[in-house]
CSV table of C-alpha atoms in Angstrom, one decimal:
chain,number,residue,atom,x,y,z
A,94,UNK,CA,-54.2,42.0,-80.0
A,95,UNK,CA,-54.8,44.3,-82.9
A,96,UNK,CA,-54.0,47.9,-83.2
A,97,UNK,CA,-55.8,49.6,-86.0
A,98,UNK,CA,-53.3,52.2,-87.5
A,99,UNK,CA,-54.7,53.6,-90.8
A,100,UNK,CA,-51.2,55.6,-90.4
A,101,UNK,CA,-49.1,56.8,-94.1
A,102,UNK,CA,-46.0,54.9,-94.1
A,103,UNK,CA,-43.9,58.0,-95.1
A,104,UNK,CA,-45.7,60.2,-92.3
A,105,UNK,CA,-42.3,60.9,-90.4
A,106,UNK,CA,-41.5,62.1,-94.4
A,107,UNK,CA,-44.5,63.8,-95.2
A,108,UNK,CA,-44.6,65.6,-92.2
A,109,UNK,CA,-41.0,67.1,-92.4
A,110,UNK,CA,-42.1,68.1,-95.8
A,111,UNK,CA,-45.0,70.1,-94.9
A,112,UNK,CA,-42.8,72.0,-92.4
A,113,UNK,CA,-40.4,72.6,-94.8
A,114,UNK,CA,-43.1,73.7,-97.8
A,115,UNK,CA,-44.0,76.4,-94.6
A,116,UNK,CA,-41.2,77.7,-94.5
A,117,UNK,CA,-40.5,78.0,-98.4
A,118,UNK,CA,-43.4,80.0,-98.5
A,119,UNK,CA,-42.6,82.7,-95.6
A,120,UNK,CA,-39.3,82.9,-97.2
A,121,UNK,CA,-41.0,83.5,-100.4
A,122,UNK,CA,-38.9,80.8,-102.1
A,123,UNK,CA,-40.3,78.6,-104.8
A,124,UNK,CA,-38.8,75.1,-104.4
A,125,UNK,CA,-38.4,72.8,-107.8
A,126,UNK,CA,-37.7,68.7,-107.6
A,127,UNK,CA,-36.2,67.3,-111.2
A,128,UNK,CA,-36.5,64.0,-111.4
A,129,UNK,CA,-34.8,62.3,-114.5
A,130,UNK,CA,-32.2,58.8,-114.6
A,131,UNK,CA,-28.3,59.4,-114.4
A,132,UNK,CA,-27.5,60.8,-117.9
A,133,UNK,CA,-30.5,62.2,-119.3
A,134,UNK,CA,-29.5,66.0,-118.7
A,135,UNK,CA,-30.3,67.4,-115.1
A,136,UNK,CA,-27.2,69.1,-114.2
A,137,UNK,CA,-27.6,70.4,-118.3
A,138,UNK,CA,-31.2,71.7,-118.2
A,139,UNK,CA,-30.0,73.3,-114.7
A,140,UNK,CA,-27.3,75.2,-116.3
A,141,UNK,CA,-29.1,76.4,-119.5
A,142,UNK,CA,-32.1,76.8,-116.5
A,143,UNK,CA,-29.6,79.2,-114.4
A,144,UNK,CA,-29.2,81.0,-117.7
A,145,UNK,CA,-32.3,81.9,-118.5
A,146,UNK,CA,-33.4,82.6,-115.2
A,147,UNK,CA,-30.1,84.3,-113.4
A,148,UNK,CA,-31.1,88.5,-114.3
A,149,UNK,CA,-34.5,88.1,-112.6
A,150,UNK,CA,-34.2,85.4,-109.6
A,151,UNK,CA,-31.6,84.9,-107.3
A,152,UNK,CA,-31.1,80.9,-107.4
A,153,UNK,CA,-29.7,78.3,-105.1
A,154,UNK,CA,-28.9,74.6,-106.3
A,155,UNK,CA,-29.2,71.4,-103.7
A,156,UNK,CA,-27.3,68.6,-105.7
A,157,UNK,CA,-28.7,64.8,-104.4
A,158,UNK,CA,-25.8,62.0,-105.4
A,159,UNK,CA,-25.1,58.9,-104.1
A,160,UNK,CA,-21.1,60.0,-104.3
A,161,UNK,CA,-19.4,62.7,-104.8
A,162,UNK,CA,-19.6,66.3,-105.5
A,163,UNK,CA,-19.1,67.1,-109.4
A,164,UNK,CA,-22.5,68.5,-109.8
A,165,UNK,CA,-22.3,71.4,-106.9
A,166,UNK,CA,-18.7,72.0,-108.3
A,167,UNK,CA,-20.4,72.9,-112.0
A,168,UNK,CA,-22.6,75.2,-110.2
A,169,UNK,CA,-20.7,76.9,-107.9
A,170,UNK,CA,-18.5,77.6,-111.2
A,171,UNK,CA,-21.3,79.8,-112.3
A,172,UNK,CA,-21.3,81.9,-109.0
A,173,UNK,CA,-24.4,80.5,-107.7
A,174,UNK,CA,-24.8,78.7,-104.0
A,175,UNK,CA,-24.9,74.5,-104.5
A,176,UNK,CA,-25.3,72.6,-101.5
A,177,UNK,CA,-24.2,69.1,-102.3
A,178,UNK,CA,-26.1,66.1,-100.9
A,179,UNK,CA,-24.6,62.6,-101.0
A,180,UNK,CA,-26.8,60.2,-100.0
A,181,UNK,CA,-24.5,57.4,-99.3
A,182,UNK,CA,-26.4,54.8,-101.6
A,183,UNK,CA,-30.4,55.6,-101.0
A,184,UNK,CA,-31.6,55.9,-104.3
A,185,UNK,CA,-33.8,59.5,-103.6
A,186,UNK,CA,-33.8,62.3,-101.7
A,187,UNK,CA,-36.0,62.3,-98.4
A,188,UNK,CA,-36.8,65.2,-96.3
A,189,UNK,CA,-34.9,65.0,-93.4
A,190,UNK,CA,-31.9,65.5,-95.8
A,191,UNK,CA,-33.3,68.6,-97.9
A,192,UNK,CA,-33.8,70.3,-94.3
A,193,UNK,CA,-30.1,69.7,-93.5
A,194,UNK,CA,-29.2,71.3,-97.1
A,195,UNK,CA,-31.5,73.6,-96.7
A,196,UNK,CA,-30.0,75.3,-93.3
A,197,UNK,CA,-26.9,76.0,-95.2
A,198,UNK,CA,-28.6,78.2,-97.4
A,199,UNK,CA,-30.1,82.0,-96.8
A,200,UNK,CA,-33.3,81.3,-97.7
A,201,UNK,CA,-33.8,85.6,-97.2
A,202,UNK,CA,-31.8,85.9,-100.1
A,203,UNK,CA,-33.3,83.2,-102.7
A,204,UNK,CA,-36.1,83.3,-105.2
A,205,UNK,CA,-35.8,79.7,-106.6
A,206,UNK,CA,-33.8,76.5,-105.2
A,207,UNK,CA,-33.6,73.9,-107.4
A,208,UNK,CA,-33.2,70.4,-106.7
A,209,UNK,CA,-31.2,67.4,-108.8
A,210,UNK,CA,-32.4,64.3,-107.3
A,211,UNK,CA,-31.1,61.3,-107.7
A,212,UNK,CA,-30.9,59.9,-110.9
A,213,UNK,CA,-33.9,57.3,-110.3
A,214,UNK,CA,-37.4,56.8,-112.5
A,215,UNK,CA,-39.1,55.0,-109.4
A,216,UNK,CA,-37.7,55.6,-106.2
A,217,UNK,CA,-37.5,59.7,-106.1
A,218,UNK,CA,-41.6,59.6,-107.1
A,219,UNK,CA,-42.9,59.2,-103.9
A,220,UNK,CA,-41.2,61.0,-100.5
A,221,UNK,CA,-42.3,64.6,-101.0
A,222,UNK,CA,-39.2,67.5,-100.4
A,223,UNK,CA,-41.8,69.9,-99.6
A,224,UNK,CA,-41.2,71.2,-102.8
A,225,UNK,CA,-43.6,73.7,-105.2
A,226,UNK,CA,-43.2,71.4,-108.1
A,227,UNK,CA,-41.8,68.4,-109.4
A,228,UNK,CA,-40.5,68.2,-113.0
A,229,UNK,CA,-39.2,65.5,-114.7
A,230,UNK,CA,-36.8,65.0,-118.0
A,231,UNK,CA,-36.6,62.0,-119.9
A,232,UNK,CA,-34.1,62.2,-123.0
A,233,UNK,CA,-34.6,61.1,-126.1
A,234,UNK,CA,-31.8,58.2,-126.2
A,235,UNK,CA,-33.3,56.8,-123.3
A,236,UNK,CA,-36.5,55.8,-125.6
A,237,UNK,CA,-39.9,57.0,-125.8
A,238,UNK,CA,-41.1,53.8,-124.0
A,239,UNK,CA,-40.7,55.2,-120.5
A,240,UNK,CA,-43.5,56.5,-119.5
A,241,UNK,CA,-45.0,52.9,-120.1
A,242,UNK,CA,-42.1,51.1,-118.1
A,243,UNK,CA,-42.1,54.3,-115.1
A,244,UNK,CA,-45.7,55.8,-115.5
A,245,UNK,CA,-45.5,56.9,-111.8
A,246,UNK,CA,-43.1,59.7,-112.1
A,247,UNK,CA,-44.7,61.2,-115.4
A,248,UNK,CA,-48.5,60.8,-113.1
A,249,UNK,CA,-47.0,63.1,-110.7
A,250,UNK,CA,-44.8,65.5,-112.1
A,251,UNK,CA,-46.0,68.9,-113.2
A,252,UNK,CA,-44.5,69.5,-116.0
A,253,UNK,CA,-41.9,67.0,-118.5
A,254,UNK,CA,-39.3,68.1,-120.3
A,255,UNK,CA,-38.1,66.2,-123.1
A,256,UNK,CA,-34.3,66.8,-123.3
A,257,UNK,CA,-31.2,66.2,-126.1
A,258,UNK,CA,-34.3,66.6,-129.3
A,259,UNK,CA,-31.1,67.2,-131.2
A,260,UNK,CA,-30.4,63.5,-131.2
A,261,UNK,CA,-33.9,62.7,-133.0
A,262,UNK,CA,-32.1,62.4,-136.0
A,263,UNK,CA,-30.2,59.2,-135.1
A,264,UNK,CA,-32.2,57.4,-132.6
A,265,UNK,CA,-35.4,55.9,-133.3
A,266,UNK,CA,-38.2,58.1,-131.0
A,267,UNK,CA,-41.7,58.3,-131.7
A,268,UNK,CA,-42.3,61.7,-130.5
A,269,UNK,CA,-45.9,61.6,-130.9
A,270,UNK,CA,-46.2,58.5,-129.2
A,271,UNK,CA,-44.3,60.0,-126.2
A,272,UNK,CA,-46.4,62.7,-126.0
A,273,UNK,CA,-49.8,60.4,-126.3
A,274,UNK,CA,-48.7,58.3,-123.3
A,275,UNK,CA,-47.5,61.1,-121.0
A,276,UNK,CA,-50.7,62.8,-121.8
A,277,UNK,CA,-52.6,59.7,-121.1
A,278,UNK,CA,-50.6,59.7,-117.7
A,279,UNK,CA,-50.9,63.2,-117.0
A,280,UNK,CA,-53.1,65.4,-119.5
A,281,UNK,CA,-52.2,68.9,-116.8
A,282,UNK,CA,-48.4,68.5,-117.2
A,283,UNK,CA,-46.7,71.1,-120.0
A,284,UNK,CA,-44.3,69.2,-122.3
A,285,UNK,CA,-41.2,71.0,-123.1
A,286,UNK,CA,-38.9,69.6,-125.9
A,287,UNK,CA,-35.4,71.2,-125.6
A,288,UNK,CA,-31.8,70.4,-126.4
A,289,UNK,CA,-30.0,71.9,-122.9
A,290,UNK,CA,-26.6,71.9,-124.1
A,291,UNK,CA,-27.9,73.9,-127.8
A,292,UNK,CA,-30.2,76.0,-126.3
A,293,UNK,CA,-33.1,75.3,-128.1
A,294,UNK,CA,-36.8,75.2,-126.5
A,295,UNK,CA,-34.9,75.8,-123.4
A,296,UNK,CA,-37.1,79.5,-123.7
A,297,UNK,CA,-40.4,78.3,-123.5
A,298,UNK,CA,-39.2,76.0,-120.2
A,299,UNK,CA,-37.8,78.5,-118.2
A,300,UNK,CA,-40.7,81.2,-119.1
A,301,UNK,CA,-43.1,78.8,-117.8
A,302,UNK,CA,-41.0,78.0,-114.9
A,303,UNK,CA,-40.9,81.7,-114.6
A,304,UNK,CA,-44.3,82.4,-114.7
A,305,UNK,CA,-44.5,79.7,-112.1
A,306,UNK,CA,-42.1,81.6,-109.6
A,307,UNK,CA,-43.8,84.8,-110.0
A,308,UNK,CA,-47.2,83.6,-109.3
A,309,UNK,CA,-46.3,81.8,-106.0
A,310,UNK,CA,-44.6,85.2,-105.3
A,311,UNK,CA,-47.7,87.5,-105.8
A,312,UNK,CA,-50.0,84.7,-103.8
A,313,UNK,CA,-46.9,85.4,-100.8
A,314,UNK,CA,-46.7,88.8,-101.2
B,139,UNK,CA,-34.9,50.4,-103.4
B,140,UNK,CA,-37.1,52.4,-102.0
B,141,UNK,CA,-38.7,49.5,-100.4
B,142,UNK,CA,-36.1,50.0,-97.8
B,143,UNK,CA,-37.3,53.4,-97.1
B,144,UNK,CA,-40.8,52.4,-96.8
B,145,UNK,CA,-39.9,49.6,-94.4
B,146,UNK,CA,-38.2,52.0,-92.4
B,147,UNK,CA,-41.2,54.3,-92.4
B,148,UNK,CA,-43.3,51.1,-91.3
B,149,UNK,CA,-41.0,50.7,-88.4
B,150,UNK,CA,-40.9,54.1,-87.3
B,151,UNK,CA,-44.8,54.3,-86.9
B,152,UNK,CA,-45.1,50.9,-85.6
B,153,UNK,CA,-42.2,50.3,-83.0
B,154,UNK,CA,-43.9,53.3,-80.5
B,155,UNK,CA,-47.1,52.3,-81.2
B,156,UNK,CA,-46.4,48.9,-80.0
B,157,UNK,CA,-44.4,49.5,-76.9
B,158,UNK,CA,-47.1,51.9,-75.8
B,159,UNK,CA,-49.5,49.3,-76.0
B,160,UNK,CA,-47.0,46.9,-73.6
B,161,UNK,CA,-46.5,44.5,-76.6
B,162,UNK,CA,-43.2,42.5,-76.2
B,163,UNK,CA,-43.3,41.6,-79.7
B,164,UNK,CA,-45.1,42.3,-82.8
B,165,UNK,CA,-46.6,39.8,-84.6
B,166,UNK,CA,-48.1,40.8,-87.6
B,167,UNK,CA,-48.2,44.1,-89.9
B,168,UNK,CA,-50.6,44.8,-92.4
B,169,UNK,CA,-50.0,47.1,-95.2
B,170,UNK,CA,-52.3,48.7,-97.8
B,171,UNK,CA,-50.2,49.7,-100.8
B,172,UNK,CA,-51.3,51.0,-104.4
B,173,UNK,CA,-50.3,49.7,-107.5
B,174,UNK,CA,-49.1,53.0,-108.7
B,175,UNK,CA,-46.3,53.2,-106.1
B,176,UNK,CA,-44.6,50.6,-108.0
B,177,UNK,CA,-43.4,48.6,-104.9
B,178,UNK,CA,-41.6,45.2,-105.3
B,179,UNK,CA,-43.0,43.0,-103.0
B,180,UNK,CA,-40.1,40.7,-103.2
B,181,UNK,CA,-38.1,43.7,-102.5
B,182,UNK,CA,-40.1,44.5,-99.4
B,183,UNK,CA,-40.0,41.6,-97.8
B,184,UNK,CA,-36.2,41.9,-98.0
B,185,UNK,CA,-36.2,44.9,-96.4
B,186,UNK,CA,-38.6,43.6,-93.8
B,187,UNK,CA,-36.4,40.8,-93.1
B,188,UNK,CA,-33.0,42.6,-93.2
B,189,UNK,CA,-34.8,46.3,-90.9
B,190,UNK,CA,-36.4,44.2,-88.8
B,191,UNK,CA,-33.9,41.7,-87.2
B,192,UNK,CA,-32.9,42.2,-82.9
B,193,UNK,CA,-36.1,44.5,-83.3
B,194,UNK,CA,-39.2,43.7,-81.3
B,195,UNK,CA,-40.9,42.9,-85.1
B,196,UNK,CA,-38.6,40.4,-85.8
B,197,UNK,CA,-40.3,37.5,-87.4
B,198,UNK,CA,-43.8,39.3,-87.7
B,199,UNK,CA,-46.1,38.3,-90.6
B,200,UNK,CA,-45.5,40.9,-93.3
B,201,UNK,CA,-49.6,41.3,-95.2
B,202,UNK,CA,-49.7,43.2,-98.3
B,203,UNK,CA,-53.1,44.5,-99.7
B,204,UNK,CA,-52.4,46.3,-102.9
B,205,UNK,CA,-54.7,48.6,-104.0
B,206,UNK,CA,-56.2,49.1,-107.7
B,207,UNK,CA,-56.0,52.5,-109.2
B,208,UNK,CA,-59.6,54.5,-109.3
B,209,UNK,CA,-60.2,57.6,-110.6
B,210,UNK,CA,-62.9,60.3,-110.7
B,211,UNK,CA,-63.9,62.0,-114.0
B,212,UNK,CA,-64.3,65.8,-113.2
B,213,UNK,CA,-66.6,66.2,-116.4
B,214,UNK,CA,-69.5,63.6,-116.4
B,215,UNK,CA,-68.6,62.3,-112.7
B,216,UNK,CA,-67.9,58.5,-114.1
B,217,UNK,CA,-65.6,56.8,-111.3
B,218,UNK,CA,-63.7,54.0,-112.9
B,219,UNK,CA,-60.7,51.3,-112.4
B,220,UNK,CA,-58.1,51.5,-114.8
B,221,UNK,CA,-54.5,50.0,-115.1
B,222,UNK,CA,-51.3,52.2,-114.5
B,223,UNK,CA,-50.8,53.7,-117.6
B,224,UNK,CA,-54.4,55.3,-118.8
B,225,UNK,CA,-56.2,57.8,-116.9
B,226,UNK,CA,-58.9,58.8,-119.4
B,227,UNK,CA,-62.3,58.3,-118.6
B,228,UNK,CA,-64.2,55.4,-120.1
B,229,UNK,CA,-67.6,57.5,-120.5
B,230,UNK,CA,-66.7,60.8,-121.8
B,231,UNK,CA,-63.1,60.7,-123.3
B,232,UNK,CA,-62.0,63.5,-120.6
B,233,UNK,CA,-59.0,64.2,-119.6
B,234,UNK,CA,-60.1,65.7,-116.2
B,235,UNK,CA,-59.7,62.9,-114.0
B,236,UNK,CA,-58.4,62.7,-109.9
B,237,UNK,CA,-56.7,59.4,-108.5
B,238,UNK,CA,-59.1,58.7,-105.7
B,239,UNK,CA,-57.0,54.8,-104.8
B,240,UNK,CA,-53.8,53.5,-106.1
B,241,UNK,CA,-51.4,55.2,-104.6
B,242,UNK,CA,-51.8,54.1,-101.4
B,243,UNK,CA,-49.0,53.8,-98.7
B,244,UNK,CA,-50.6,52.8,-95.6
B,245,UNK,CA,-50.0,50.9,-92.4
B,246,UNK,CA,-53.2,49.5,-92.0
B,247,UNK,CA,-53.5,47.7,-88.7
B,248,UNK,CA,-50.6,45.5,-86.4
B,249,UNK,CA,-51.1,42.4,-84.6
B,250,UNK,CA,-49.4,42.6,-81.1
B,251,UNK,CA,-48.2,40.5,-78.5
B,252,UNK,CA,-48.9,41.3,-75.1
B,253,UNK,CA,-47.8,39.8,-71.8
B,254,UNK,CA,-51.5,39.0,-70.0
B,255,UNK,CA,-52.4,37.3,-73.3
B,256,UNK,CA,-49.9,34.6,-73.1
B,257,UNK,CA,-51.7,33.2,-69.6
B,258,UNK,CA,-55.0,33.3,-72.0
B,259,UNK,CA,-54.5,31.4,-75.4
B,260,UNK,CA,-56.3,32.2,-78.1
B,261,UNK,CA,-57.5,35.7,-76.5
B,262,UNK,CA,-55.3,37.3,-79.6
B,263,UNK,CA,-57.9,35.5,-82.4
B,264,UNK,CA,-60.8,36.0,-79.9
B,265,UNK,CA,-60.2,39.8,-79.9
B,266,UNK,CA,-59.8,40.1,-84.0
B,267,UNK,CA,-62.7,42.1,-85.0
């Protein structure tokens, strides 16, 4: 006998998600995914993120590893909550595992939680966190190729950051190529070239990220 | 690997829905997936294989239907196919375009097996519509 399903795949997901995108927005907390491969700059961009955002939003960091917890210990340094995920070899975050990190947080108290997933370019793209936003960085060392070989995570994030510029000298990245094939991917998304660990263009990220937090605020309040 | 997610996610819609039908065993699954999830098949069908065994969908025909992206122009109304990488439209040059197919993860239908049907062969195909 046939059964006609026409059900999503990642309902059980999805659903969780939605639940959880509820509750971010009673709680008033804007939720950010970044999405990047394993050495490209998350934890970086976070820090120089923190920075720039620390006087006006109380922050929260969920940290999504395979192994270990090196990433929540740099936070925590900077005197900021980190909840440390490890997902035991899954390759992304899902969202029965944000809601666990989540109940260790006071959501009462935060503004903004952002989330380091799993270094991955395909698997993070498509089980929703019930997040506001998903960002993703690509680096420059990593080639300017990428958003041909991994279009899917540049389709859907909302906004790309284009991290480590201050290696342009010494590798060979077509900038302007880059930012022709994540346009033709995704013409919406802001494109931020920074250099995390210098500082520079890390402004212009974080104001829009700001202006981001503060909107989904007055829409709340 | 998320293929082994998506498996699991499979298997968590289908194994109630079958046993609330009475099905002893499942027999087929068919899936409608878009291109721009960029799933492996080869990968799935691991994961179908390696999820699925001492479960009642063990040895169950695995279908894939993939899907071809489509998109909507928002500024002349053009609806188009186009490959992973280029969103555009064809007819205007706009930018302003919706995925409308392609990214499709979908459990589509599942073929069962119940107990009555094995005293009537051929009822399963008979029933098909």
């Amino acid at each position: 006998m046939r059964i006609d399903m026409h059900a999503p795949i990642l309902g059980k997901n999805d659903a969780l998600a939605a639940e959880l995108r509820e509750l971010f927005a009673a709680k008033g907390v804007y939720v950010l995914n970044l999405l990047a491969s394993p050495g490209s700059g998350k934890t970086s961009t976070i820090l120089a993120t923190i920075d720039g955002l620390r006087d006006e939003f109380n922050i929260a960091v969920i940290e999504g590893d395979i192994a270990s917890s090196v990433d929540a210990e740099t936070i925590k340094r900077q005197g900021l909550p980190a909840v440390q995920i490890n997902t035991g070899g899954s390759c992304h975050l899902e969202s029965a595992m944000m809601k666990r990190a989540v109940e260790v947080l006071d959501l009462d108290r935060l503004d903004l939680i952002i989330v380091e997933n799993v270094g991955n370019l395909v698997c993070t793209t498509d089980f929703d966190l019930g997040e506001n936003a998903k960002a993703v960085i690509l680096s420059v060392p990593e080639g300017d190729d990428k958003p041909l070989k991994y279009p899917g995570i540049f389709e859907i994030s909302d906004a790309v950051l284009l991290n480590k510029v201050d290696t342009l000298p010494v590798f060979d990245f077509d900038t302007a190529a880059f930012e022709e094939r994540v346009r033709a991917l995704n013409p919406a998304a802001p494109l931020f070239p920074m250099a995390a660990t210098k500082g520079s263009g890390v402004q212009e990220w974080t104001s829009w990220l700001g202006g981001q937090i503060r909107a989904c605020q007055e829409q709340g309040a | 690997m998320h293929e082994m997610s998506i498996i699991a996610g499979v298997l968590d819609t289908v194994t109630p829905s079958a046993r609330q039908a009475g099905a002893e065993r499942v027999l087929g699954i068919s899936l409608r997936i878009g291109d721009m999830t960029e799933v492996v098949d080869e990968a799935l069908e691991f994961a179908f294989e390696v999820l699925t065994e001492g479960t009642l969908c063990e040895g169950a025909q695995l279908t894939v239907t993939k899907v071809h992206p489509r998109s909507v122009c928002f500024e002349c109304g053009c609806e188009f196919d186009h490959d992973r990488f280029h969103r555009s439209c064809p007819a205007c040059g706009s930018f302003q375009t919706q995925v409308v197919q392609g990214r499709e993860l979908e459990i589509e239908s599942i073929e069962v097996d119940l107990p009555d049907e094995a005293a009537e062969p051929g009822a399963s195909a008979d029933r098909r519509s």
